[in-house]
Amino acid sequence: MAYSFPEEVLEHVFSFISSEKDRNAVSLVCKSWYEMERWCRRRIFVGNCYAVNPKIMIRRFPEVKSIELKGKPHFADFNLVPEGWGGYVYPWIVEIARGYPCLEEIRLKRMVVTDESLELISKSFKNFKVLVLSSCEGFSTDGLAAIAANCRNLRVLELRECEVEDLSGHWLSHFPDSCTSLESLNIACLLSEVSFSALERLVARSPNLKTLRLNRNVPLEKLSTLLQLAPQLVEFGTGVYSAEIRSDVYASLTEAFSGCKNLKGLSGFWEVIPAYLPAFYSVCSRLTTLNLSYATAQSPELTKIVSQCHNLQRLLVLDYIEDTGLNALALSCKDLQELRVFPSDPFVADANVLLTEQGLVSVSEGCPKLQSVLYFCRQMSNSALITIANNRPNLTCFRLCILEPRAPDYVTFEPLDAGFGAIVENCKQLRRLSMSGLLTDRVFEHIGTHGKKLDMLSVAFAGESDLGLHHVLSGCDSLRKLEIRDCPFGDKALLANASKLETMRSLWMSSCGVSFGACKLLGEKMPGLNVEVIDERENLDSLHESCPVEKLYIYRTVAGQRFDMPDFVRTMGKDGGGGVPIKC
Amino acid sequence: MELELSLSPPYQKTPSIINKSFHGGDDDRCSSTVTRFPRVSWNQDEDDDNNKRFFNGEYQQDMDGDGEGLIGWPPLHSWRKRFMEENHSGGEGFNGRVDEEGENINVMNNNYNELLFVKVKMDGVGIARKIDLNAIHSYQMLTSTLIHMFHKYVENDEDGASYKLMYQHKDGHWLLAGDIPWEMFIQTVQRIQMVRK
């Protein structure tokens, strides 16, 4: 039979397929499926804004309602990507304003977003509902005012760890009185005061508000007012959790918290006065997410809190929790899936808290569902890592940061190859790995041999030779993102595995040993890649072939080279690039 | 003023109050593996030299603007890093110690006689250390403490490495250590840097 199902039926079936990967697979089955699928695709995810041209995207998928874009490489989070590198969203907004007038959702990560872009967004999409900006920069509260004023049906406005120029706290007042559709408001990263009365009125007229994350400047005394206006909240982020100790404030806060029967997630806690912590004890048993990673509370208080959170699935906390607190976590929180422990005093070698590898070992023992770990600490041993690997073969994400670069096993003084080797070998579903400490080429051999599902790998101050990089590039079948800094990797492994790079989203290498000449060669031989040399030294074009470049960012693309680069970036091997001065 | 010091093993044991490391066997490890100490001299006449070496066996030292050390290390989101720096004066770390009234104890406060921690950074070393100046009574003891603390970094460096000792005055200026009496020094010092010559 030439036709199995009518189009409408197939379309209906496709509507249940939401993951990009599956959608992409569906579109490859045959021409008619490709055609049908492209008309009914509603969500697009672009992992690298320079990998594809928006015009082509709009031509292929004409009826998109939701778009997610990512710009700068991950290491930009740590200031490794110089200012001005790129990631501008404006050209994308211009195209999608033309091509998708019915667009409802925009999610951006690590992009430069200007007030102009925000204004354009606010005026171009009549049914705009969701704006999420993560790790973005380049805009001010004026841009937010435009969104507030013009997006009549806005449901979600979330700013996550963005750099926002605070011109005025009155942008919130730009939400018209008729706007009652808000479901999620996250302004936690805003540094200055917002008008509290505007906030209060907004919350009062938003019956569907489920997520509210305040910024530091909302005083503790005002929290109960907001909670009483929105007892239906599911996620709440406090402002500064510190105030003069007053029993009336404490009492109303306690009452307000206990009135929130649907509260499942808490965050905020910028600075903490311990006396006010018990005010939210009543919600602890319902909490599935708790973010105390800015909370200046000590181990006894933190222990008391986690011991009551029996349904906790996700905990973010500072190392003030110490090993004792993590032991309590292991005993009390059997549903824990994700743990992130951040350092309270990261720039000093000497420990200020009693947090060691033992805390993580305890949690790996006590929490059978633990899948995702981010752990900053000052000491680690192979034996601890092996124990963790044996306890938790179900880990999917393991990120360990030992604060001092190249720190060895603190017991045996050996490299930590065996420990991380055990992690990749036992945790067969491991998708993401970040390593630290003293590591030789051996660890990369383990990774290449066992890390078959590894999607993202972050490496710093590790390895001895190109062999290390070669193991990873040749062995990790699923690798899509590789980021490396300060490792002795040069040209050989990169050139020998050039074709691997086309199967990956991107490769970042900084402070390594890749030569200018190798970059040129790679750029010339691989038309499907943009090989960007990022180097802030003078006379970038006349660098000697053998000179190692400062930073290298290689990504696959069907959009060709970009033309919005600053003077310290070159796309190698393309016309006019590669160190050859352009002829006049 | 020139403070020249060369020590020979066995070195004196560091008072435990200075080395607040929880690495436990740190002291013992040092004594078993180290056989010599480098000659370290502080000389006020030499110029400050800002070396930037690219990777060919040594790692590139990209000191970021606030002098905290390697750029992007440890890998903390820049927003989080900025929050920590803004909330604690002099970038001394996110030290949220509170007393019973919930008042933040400033460990840097000179009024607390028991402990006077200052941060010490050495050129070329990505991570800082802290020492308690109230447990040290002279410049002599300061230099020997610092040599002990940082010897493992200097050992890996080229022979004859020498450093000069700078300190940040409480009004923000950086000065050469050794010019004022010790008692005055500990009243005004905010942090210490060992600068490569």
Coordinates of N, CA, C and O in Angstrom, one line a residue, chain A residues 76-80 135 161-163 188-191 216 245 270-274 291 293-296 298 301 318 320 342-354 376 378-379 401-406 408 410 413 435-436 460-461 485-489 511-513 537 548 550, chain B residues 18-26 29 32-33 52 54-55 57-62 64 68-88 91-104 119 121 125-131 149 152-153:
Chain A
A76 N 31.6 30.8 28.9 CA 31.3 32.2 29.1 C 30.7 32.5 30.5 O 30.9 33.6 31.0
D77 N 30.1 31.5 31.1 CA 29.6 31.6 32.4 C 30.7 32.0 33.4 O 30.5 32.6 34.5
F78 N 31.9 31.6 33.1 CA 33.1 31.8 34.0 C 34.0 32.9 33.5 O 35.2 32.9 33.8
N79 N 33.4 33.7 32.7 CA 34.2 34.9 32.1 C 35.4 34.5 31.2 O 36.3 35.3 31.1
L80 N 35.3 33.3 30.6 CA 36.4 32.9 29.8 C 36.2 33.4 28.3 O 37.1 33.4 27.5
S135 N 21.2 33.7 31.9 CA 22.6 34.1 31.7 C 22.7 35.0 30.5 O 23.7 35.0 29.7
E161 N 19.9 34.6 36.5 CA 21.3 34.9 36.5 C 21.7 35.8 35.3 O 22.7 35.6 34.7
C162 N 20.9 36.9 35.0 CA 21.2 37.8 34.0 C 21.9 39.0 34.5 O 21.7 39.4 35.7
E163 N 22.6 39.7 33.7 CA 23.2 41.0 34.0 C 22.3 42.1 33.5 O 22.2 42.3 32.3
A188 N 14.8 37.4 40.5 CA 15.8 37.1 41.5 C 17.2 37.8 41.2 O 17.9 38.2 42.1
C189 N 17.5 37.9 39.9 CA 18.8 38.4 39.6 C 18.9 40.0 39.5 O 20.0 40.5 39.3
L190 N 17.8 40.6 39.7 CA 17.8 42.1 39.6 C 18.4 42.7 40.9 O 18.1 42.2 42.0
L191 N 19.3 43.6 40.7 CA 20.1 44.1 41.8 C 19.5 45.2 42.6 O 19.9 45.4 43.7
R216 N 16.8 40.3 46.0 CA 17.3 40.6 47.4 C 16.6 41.7 48.1 O 16.5 41.7 49.3
I245 N 14.8 41.1 64.7 CA 14.0 40.0 65.2 C 12.8 40.6 65.9 O 12.9 41.2 67.0
W270 N 18.7 35.1 50.5 CA 19.9 35.9 50.5 C 20.2 36.4 51.9 O 19.4 37.1 52.5
E271 N 21.3 36.0 52.4 CA 21.6 36.3 53.9 C 20.5 35.7 54.7 O 19.3 35.7 54.4
V272 N 20.9 35.2 55.8 CA 19.9 34.5 56.7 C 20.1 34.9 58.1 O 21.2 34.8 58.6
I273 N 19.0 35.2 58.8 CA 19.0 35.3 60.3 C 18.4 34.0 60.8 O 17.2 33.8 60.5
P274 N 19.2 33.2 61.5 CA 18.7 31.9 61.9 C 17.3 31.9 62.6 O 16.5 31.0 62.4
N291 N 16.5 25.6 47.3 CA 17.8 26.3 46.9 C 18.3 27.2 48.0 O 17.7 28.3 48.2
S293 N 21.5 28.0 48.2 CA 22.9 28.2 47.7 C 23.4 29.6 47.9 O 24.5 29.9 47.6
Y294 N 22.5 30.5 48.4 CA 23.0 31.8 48.8 C 22.8 32.0 50.3 O 23.1 33.1 50.8
A295 N 22.4 31.0 51.0 CA 22.0 31.2 52.4 C 23.2 31.1 53.3 O 23.9 30.1 53.3
T296 N 23.4 32.2 54.1 CA 24.5 32.2 55.0 C 24.1 31.6 56.3 O 24.1 32.2 57.4
Q298 N 24.4 28.3 59.0 CA 25.5 27.3 59.4 C 24.9 25.9 59.4 O 23.7 25.6 59.3
E301 N 21.7 24.7 61.5 CA 20.5 25.2 61.0 C 20.1 24.4 59.7 O 19.0 24.0 59.5
L318 N 25.2 25.7 50.2 CA 26.6 26.1 50.3 C 27.3 25.0 51.2 O 26.6 24.3 51.9
Y320 N 28.5 25.3 53.8 CA 28.2 25.5 55.2 C 27.5 24.2 55.8 O 27.5 24.0 57.0
F342 N 27.9 24.3 46.7 CA 28.7 25.4 46.3 C 29.7 25.8 47.4 O 29.4 25.7 48.6
P343 N 30.9 26.4 47.0 CA 31.8 26.8 48.0 C 31.5 28.2 48.6 O 31.1 29.1 47.9
S344 N 31.7 28.3 49.9 CA 31.4 29.6 50.5 C 32.6 30.6 50.5 O 32.5 31.8 50.5
D345 N 33.8 30.0 50.4 CA 35.0 30.8 50.4 C 36.0 30.2 49.3 O 37.0 29.6 49.7
P346 N 35.6 30.4 48.0 CA 36.3 29.6 47.0 C 37.7 30.0 46.7 O 38.4 29.3 46.0
F347 N 38.1 31.2 47.1 CA 39.4 31.7 46.6 C 40.6 31.4 47.6 O 41.7 32.0 47.4
V348 N 40.3 30.7 48.6 CA 41.3 30.4 49.6 C 41.5 28.9 49.7 O 40.6 28.1 49.7
A349 N 42.8 28.5 49.8 CA 43.1 27.1 49.8 C 42.7 26.5 51.2 O 42.3 25.3 51.2
D350 N 42.7 27.2 52.2 CA 42.4 26.6 53.5 C 40.9 26.5 53.7 O 40.2 27.5 53.5
A351 N 40.5 25.4 54.2 CA 39.1 25.2 54.5 C 38.6 26.0 55.6 O 39.2 26.2 56.6
N352 N 37.4 26.6 55.3 CA 36.7 27.3 56.4 C 35.6 26.5 57.0 O 34.9 27.0 57.9
V353 N 35.3 25.4 56.4 CA 34.2 24.6 56.8 C 34.6 23.1 56.8 O 35.5 22.7 56.1
L354 N 33.9 22.3 57.6 CA 34.2 20.9 57.7 C 33.4 20.1 56.6 O 32.6 19.2 56.9
F376 N 31.6 21.1 45.1 CA 32.9 21.8 45.2 C 33.5 21.4 46.6 O 32.8 21.4 47.6
R378 N 37.6 20.6 48.8 CA 39.0 20.9 48.8 C 39.9 19.6 48.8 O 41.1 19.7 48.6
Q379 N 39.2 18.5 49.0 CA 40.0 17.2 49.0 C 39.2 16.1 48.4 O 38.0 16.1 48.6
C401 N 34.4 19.6 41.5 CA 35.4 20.7 41.4 C 36.2 20.7 42.7 O 35.7 21.2 43.8
I402 N 37.4 20.2 42.6 CA 38.4 20.3 43.7 C 39.1 21.7 43.6 O 39.6 22.0 42.5
L403 N 38.9 22.5 44.6 CA 39.3 24.0 44.4 C 40.7 24.2 43.9 O 40.9 25.1 43.1
E404 N 41.6 23.5 44.4 CA 43.0 23.7 44.0 C 43.3 22.9 42.7 O 43.1 21.7 42.6
P405 N 43.7 23.6 41.6 CA 44.0 22.9 40.4 C 45.1 21.9 40.6 O 46.0 22.1 41.3
R406 N 44.9 20.7 39.9 CA 45.8 19.6 39.9 C 46.1 19.0 41.3 O 47.1 18.5 41.6
P408 N 46.2 16.3 44.0 CA 46.1 14.8 43.9 C 45.2 14.2 44.9 O 44.7 14.9 45.7
Y410 N 44.3 13.0 48.2 CA 45.0 13.6 49.4 C 45.5 12.6 50.3 O 46.3 12.9 51.2
F413 N 48.4 10.7 47.3 CA 49.1 11.7 46.4 C 49.2 11.2 45.0 O 50.0 11.8 44.2
M435 N 35.6 17.2 35.4 CA 36.6 16.6 36.3 C 37.6 17.7 36.8 O 37.7 18.8 36.2
S436 N 38.3 17.4 37.9 CA 39.3 18.3 38.4 C 40.3 17.5 39.2 O 40.1 16.2 39.3
A460 N 39.8 20.6 33.0 CA 40.6 21.7 33.3 C 41.9 21.2 34.0 O 41.9 20.3 34.9
F461 N 43.0 21.8 33.6 CA 44.3 21.5 34.2 C 44.6 20.0 34.3 O 45.0 19.4 35.3
R485 N 40.3 23.6 29.3 CA 41.1 24.8 29.5 C 42.4 24.3 30.2 O 42.4 23.4 31.0
D486 N 43.5 25.0 29.9 CA 44.7 24.7 30.6 C 45.1 23.3 30.6 O 45.5 22.7 31.6
C487 N 45.1 22.7 29.4 CA 45.6 21.3 29.2 C 46.6 21.2 28.1 O 46.6 22.0 27.2
P488 N 47.6 20.3 28.3 CA 48.7 20.2 27.3 C 48.3 19.5 26.0 O 49.0 18.6 25.6
F489 N 47.2 19.9 25.4 CA 46.7 19.3 24.2 C 47.1 20.2 23.0 O 46.8 21.4 23.0
S511 N 43.9 28.2 26.6 CA 45.2 28.0 27.3 C 45.7 26.6 27.1 O 46.2 26.0 28.0
C512 N 45.6 26.1 25.9 CA 46.1 24.8 25.5 C 47.3 25.0 24.5 O 47.8 26.1 24.5
G513 N 47.6 24.0 23.7 CA 48.8 24.2 22.9 C 48.5 24.1 21.4 O 49.3 23.7 20.6
R537 N 45.7 39.2 21.8 CA 47.0 39.8 21.6 C 46.9 40.7 20.3 O 46.1 40.5 19.5
P548 N 50.9 29.1 19.7 CA 49.6 28.6 20.2 C 48.6 29.7 20.4 O 49.0 30.8 20.7
E550 N 45.3 31.6 22.0 CA 44.8 31.8 23.3 C 43.6 30.9 23.5 O 43.5 30.1 24.5
Chain B
I18 N 47.8 28.6 62.9 CA 48.0 29.3 61.6 C 47.5 28.5 60.4 O 46.8 29.0 59.6
N19 N 47.8 27.2 60.5 CA 47.4 26.4 59.4 C 46.1 25.7 59.7 O 46.0 24.7 60.3
K20 N 45.0 26.4 59.2 CA 43.7 25.9 59.5 C 43.2 24.9 58.5 O 42.0 24.7 58.3
S21 N 44.1 24.3 57.8 CA 43.7 23.4 56.7 C 43.1 22.1 57.4 O 43.6 21.7 58.4
F22 N 42.1 21.6 56.7 CA 41.5 20.3 57.2 C 42.1 19.2 56.4 O 41.5 18.1 56.4
H23 N 43.3 19.4 55.8 CA 43.9 18.3 55.1 C 44.6 17.4 56.1 O 45.2 16.4 55.6
G24 N 44.5 17.6 57.4 CA 45.0 16.7 58.3 C 46.5 16.5 58.3 O 47.2 17.1 58.9
G25 N 46.9 15.6 57.4 CA 48.3 15.3 57.4 C 49.2 16.2 56.6 O 50.3 15.8 56.2
D26 N 48.7 17.4 56.4 CA 49.5 18.4 55.6 C 50.9 18.6 56.0 O 51.9 18.5 55.3
R29 N 53.1 15.6 55.6 CA 53.4 15.3 54.1 C 54.5 16.2 53.7 O 55.4 15.7 53.0
S32 N 58.0 15.0 54.9 CA 58.6 13.8 54.4 C 59.0 13.9 52.9 O 59.9 13.2 52.5
T33 N 58.4 14.9 52.2 CA 58.8 15.0 50.8 C 59.8 16.1 50.5 O 60.4 16.1 49.5
K52 N 53.7 37.0 31.9 CA 52.5 36.2 31.4 C 53.1 35.1 30.5 O 53.7 35.4 29.5
F54 N 52.7 31.6 28.3 CA 51.8 30.8 27.6 C 52.1 29.3 27.8 O 53.2 29.0 28.2
F55 N 51.1 28.5 27.4 CA 51.2 27.1 27.7 C 52.3 26.4 26.9 O 52.2 26.3 25.7
G57 N 53.9 23.7 28.9 CA 54.3 23.0 30.1 C 54.0 23.7 31.3 O 53.9 23.1 32.4
E58 N 53.8 25.0 31.2 CA 53.3 25.8 32.4 C 52.0 26.4 32.0 O 51.8 26.6 30.8
Y59 N 51.2 26.6 32.9 CA 49.9 27.1 32.5 C 49.8 28.6 32.5 O 50.5 29.3 33.3
Q60 N 49.0 29.2 31.6 CA 48.9 30.6 31.5 C 48.3 31.2 32.7 O 47.2 30.8 33.1
Q61 N 48.9 32.2 33.2 CA 48.3 32.9 34.4 C 47.5 34.1 33.9 O 48.0 35.1 33.7
D62 N 46.2 33.9 33.8 CA 45.3 35.1 33.5 C 44.8 35.6 34.8 O 43.8 35.1 35.3
D64 N 42.6 37.8 37.0 CA 41.5 38.7 36.6 C 41.6 40.0 37.4 O 42.5 40.1 38.3
E68 N 42.0 38.0 42.1 CA 41.6 36.8 42.8 C 42.4 35.6 42.2 O 42.4 34.5 42.8
G69 N 43.0 35.7 41.1 CA 43.8 34.6 40.6 C 43.4 34.2 39.2 O 43.2 35.1 38.3
L70 N 43.4 32.9 38.9 CA 43.1 32.5 37.5 C 41.7 32.9 37.1 O 40.8 32.8 37.9
I71 N 41.6 33.3 35.8 CA 40.3 33.7 35.3 C 39.4 32.4 35.3 O 39.9 31.4 34.9
G72 N 38.2 32.5 35.7 CA 37.3 31.4 35.5 C 37.5 30.2 36.4 O 37.0 29.1 36.2
W73 N 38.3 30.4 37.4 CA 38.6 29.3 38.4 C 38.4 29.8 39.8 O 39.0 30.8 40.1
P74 N 37.7 29.1 40.7 CA 37.0 27.9 40.3 C 35.7 28.3 39.5 O 35.3 29.4 39.4
P75 N 35.2 27.3 38.8 CA 34.2 27.5 37.8 C 32.8 27.9 38.4 O 32.0 27.0 38.6
L76 N 32.7 29.1 38.8 CA 31.4 29.6 39.4 C 30.8 30.6 38.5 O 31.5 31.4 37.9
H77 N 29.5 30.5 38.3 CA 28.8 31.4 37.4 C 29.1 32.9 37.8 O 29.2 33.2 39.0
S78 N 29.4 33.7 36.8 CA 29.8 35.1 37.1 C 28.8 35.8 37.9 O 29.2 36.7 38.7
W79 N 27.6 35.5 37.8 CA 26.6 36.2 38.6 C 26.8 35.8 40.1 O 26.7 36.7 40.9
R80 N 27.0 34.6 40.3 CA 27.2 34.1 41.7 C 28.5 34.7 42.2 O 28.5 35.1 43.4
K81 N 29.5 34.7 41.4 CA 30.8 35.2 41.9 C 30.7 36.7 42.2 O 31.2 37.1 43.3
R82 N 30.0 37.4 41.4 CA 29.8 38.8 41.7 C 29.0 39.1 43.0 O 29.4 39.9 43.8
F83 N 28.0 38.3 43.2 CA 27.2 38.4 44.4 C 28.1 38.1 45.6 O 28.0 38.9 46.6
M84 N 29.0 37.1 45.6 CA 29.8 36.8 46.7 C 30.8 38.0 46.9 O 31.1 38.4 48.1
E85 N 31.4 38.5 45.9 CA 32.3 39.6 46.0 C 31.7 40.9 46.6 O 32.3 41.5 47.5
E86 N 30.5 41.1 46.1 CA 29.8 42.4 46.6 C 29.4 42.3 48.0 O 29.2 43.3 48.7
N87 N 29.1 41.1 48.4 CA 28.6 40.9 49.8 C 29.6 40.8 50.9 O 29.2 40.8 52.0
H88 N 30.9 40.7 50.5 CA 31.8 40.6 51.5 C 33.0 41.4 51.2 O 33.7 41.2 50.2
G91 N 36.7 41.1 49.2 CA 36.7 39.8 48.6 C 37.3 38.8 49.5 O 37.9 37.8 49.1
E92 N 37.0 38.9 50.8 CA 37.6 38.0 51.7 C 36.9 36.7 51.8 O 37.2 35.8 52.6
G93 N 35.9 36.5 51.0 CA 35.2 35.2 51.1 C 33.8 35.3 51.7 O 33.6 36.3 52.5
F94 N 33.0 34.4 51.4 CA 31.6 34.4 51.8 C 31.5 33.9 53.2 O 31.2 32.7 53.4
N95 N 31.9 34.7 54.1 CA 32.0 34.2 55.5 C 30.8 34.6 56.3 O 30.7 35.7 56.8
G96 N 29.9 33.7 56.4 CA 28.6 34.1 57.0 C 28.5 33.7 58.5 O 27.4 33.4 58.9
R97 N 29.6 33.8 59.2 CA 29.5 33.4 60.6 C 28.6 34.4 61.3 O 28.7 35.6 61.1
V98 N 27.7 33.9 62.1 CA 26.8 34.8 62.9 C 26.9 34.4 64.4 O 27.1 33.2 64.7
D99 N 26.7 35.4 65.2 CA 26.7 35.1 66.6 C 25.2 34.9 67.0 O 24.3 34.8 66.2
E100 N 25.0 34.8 68.3 CA 23.6 34.4 68.8 C 22.6 35.5 68.4 O 21.4 35.1 68.3
E101 N 23.0 36.7 68.3 CA 22.0 37.7 68.0 C 21.8 37.8 66.5 O 21.0 38.6 66.0
G102 N 22.5 36.9 65.8 CA 22.3 36.9 64.3 C 23.2 38.0 63.6 O 23.0 38.3 62.5
E103 N 24.0 38.6 64.4 CA 24.9 39.6 63.8 C 26.1 38.9 63.1 O 26.6 38.0 63.6
N104 N 26.4 39.4 61.9 CA 27.5 38.8 61.2 C 28.8 39.1 61.8 O 29.1 40.3 62.1
K119 N 44.4 37.3 54.0 CA 44.6 36.5 52.9 C 46.0 36.7 52.3 O 46.5 37.8 52.2
K121 N 48.4 35.9 48.9 CA 48.5 35.4 47.6 C 49.9 35.4 47.1 O 50.6 36.3 47.4
V125 N 50.4 31.5 41.7 CA 49.7 30.4 42.4 C 48.2 30.8 42.3 O 47.8 31.9 42.7
G126 N 47.4 29.9 41.8 CA 46.0 30.2 41.6 C 45.2 30.4 42.8 O 44.1 31.0 42.8
I127 N 45.6 29.9 43.9 CA 44.7 29.9 45.1 C 45.4 30.5 46.3 O 46.6 30.3 46.5
A128 N 44.7 31.2 47.1 CA 45.2 32.0 48.2 C 45.3 31.1 49.4 O 44.6 30.1 49.5
R129 N 46.0 31.6 50.4 CA 46.0 31.0 51.8 C 45.6 32.1 52.8 O 45.6 33.3 52.5
K130 N 45.3 31.6 54.0 CA 45.0 32.6 55.0 C 46.0 32.4 56.2 O 46.3 31.2 56.5
I131 N 46.4 33.4 56.8 CA 47.2 33.2 58.0 C 46.7 34.2 59.1 O 46.1 35.2 58.8
M149 N 54.5 27.8 54.0 CA 53.2 27.7 53.4 C 53.3 27.5 51.9 O 52.5 26.8 51.2
K152 N 56.0 24.6 48.3 CA 55.8 23.6 47.3 C 55.6 24.3 45.9 O 55.9 23.7 44.9
Y153 N 55.2 25.5 45.9 CA 55.0 26.2 44.7 C 56.3 26.7 44.2 O 56.6 26.7 43.0

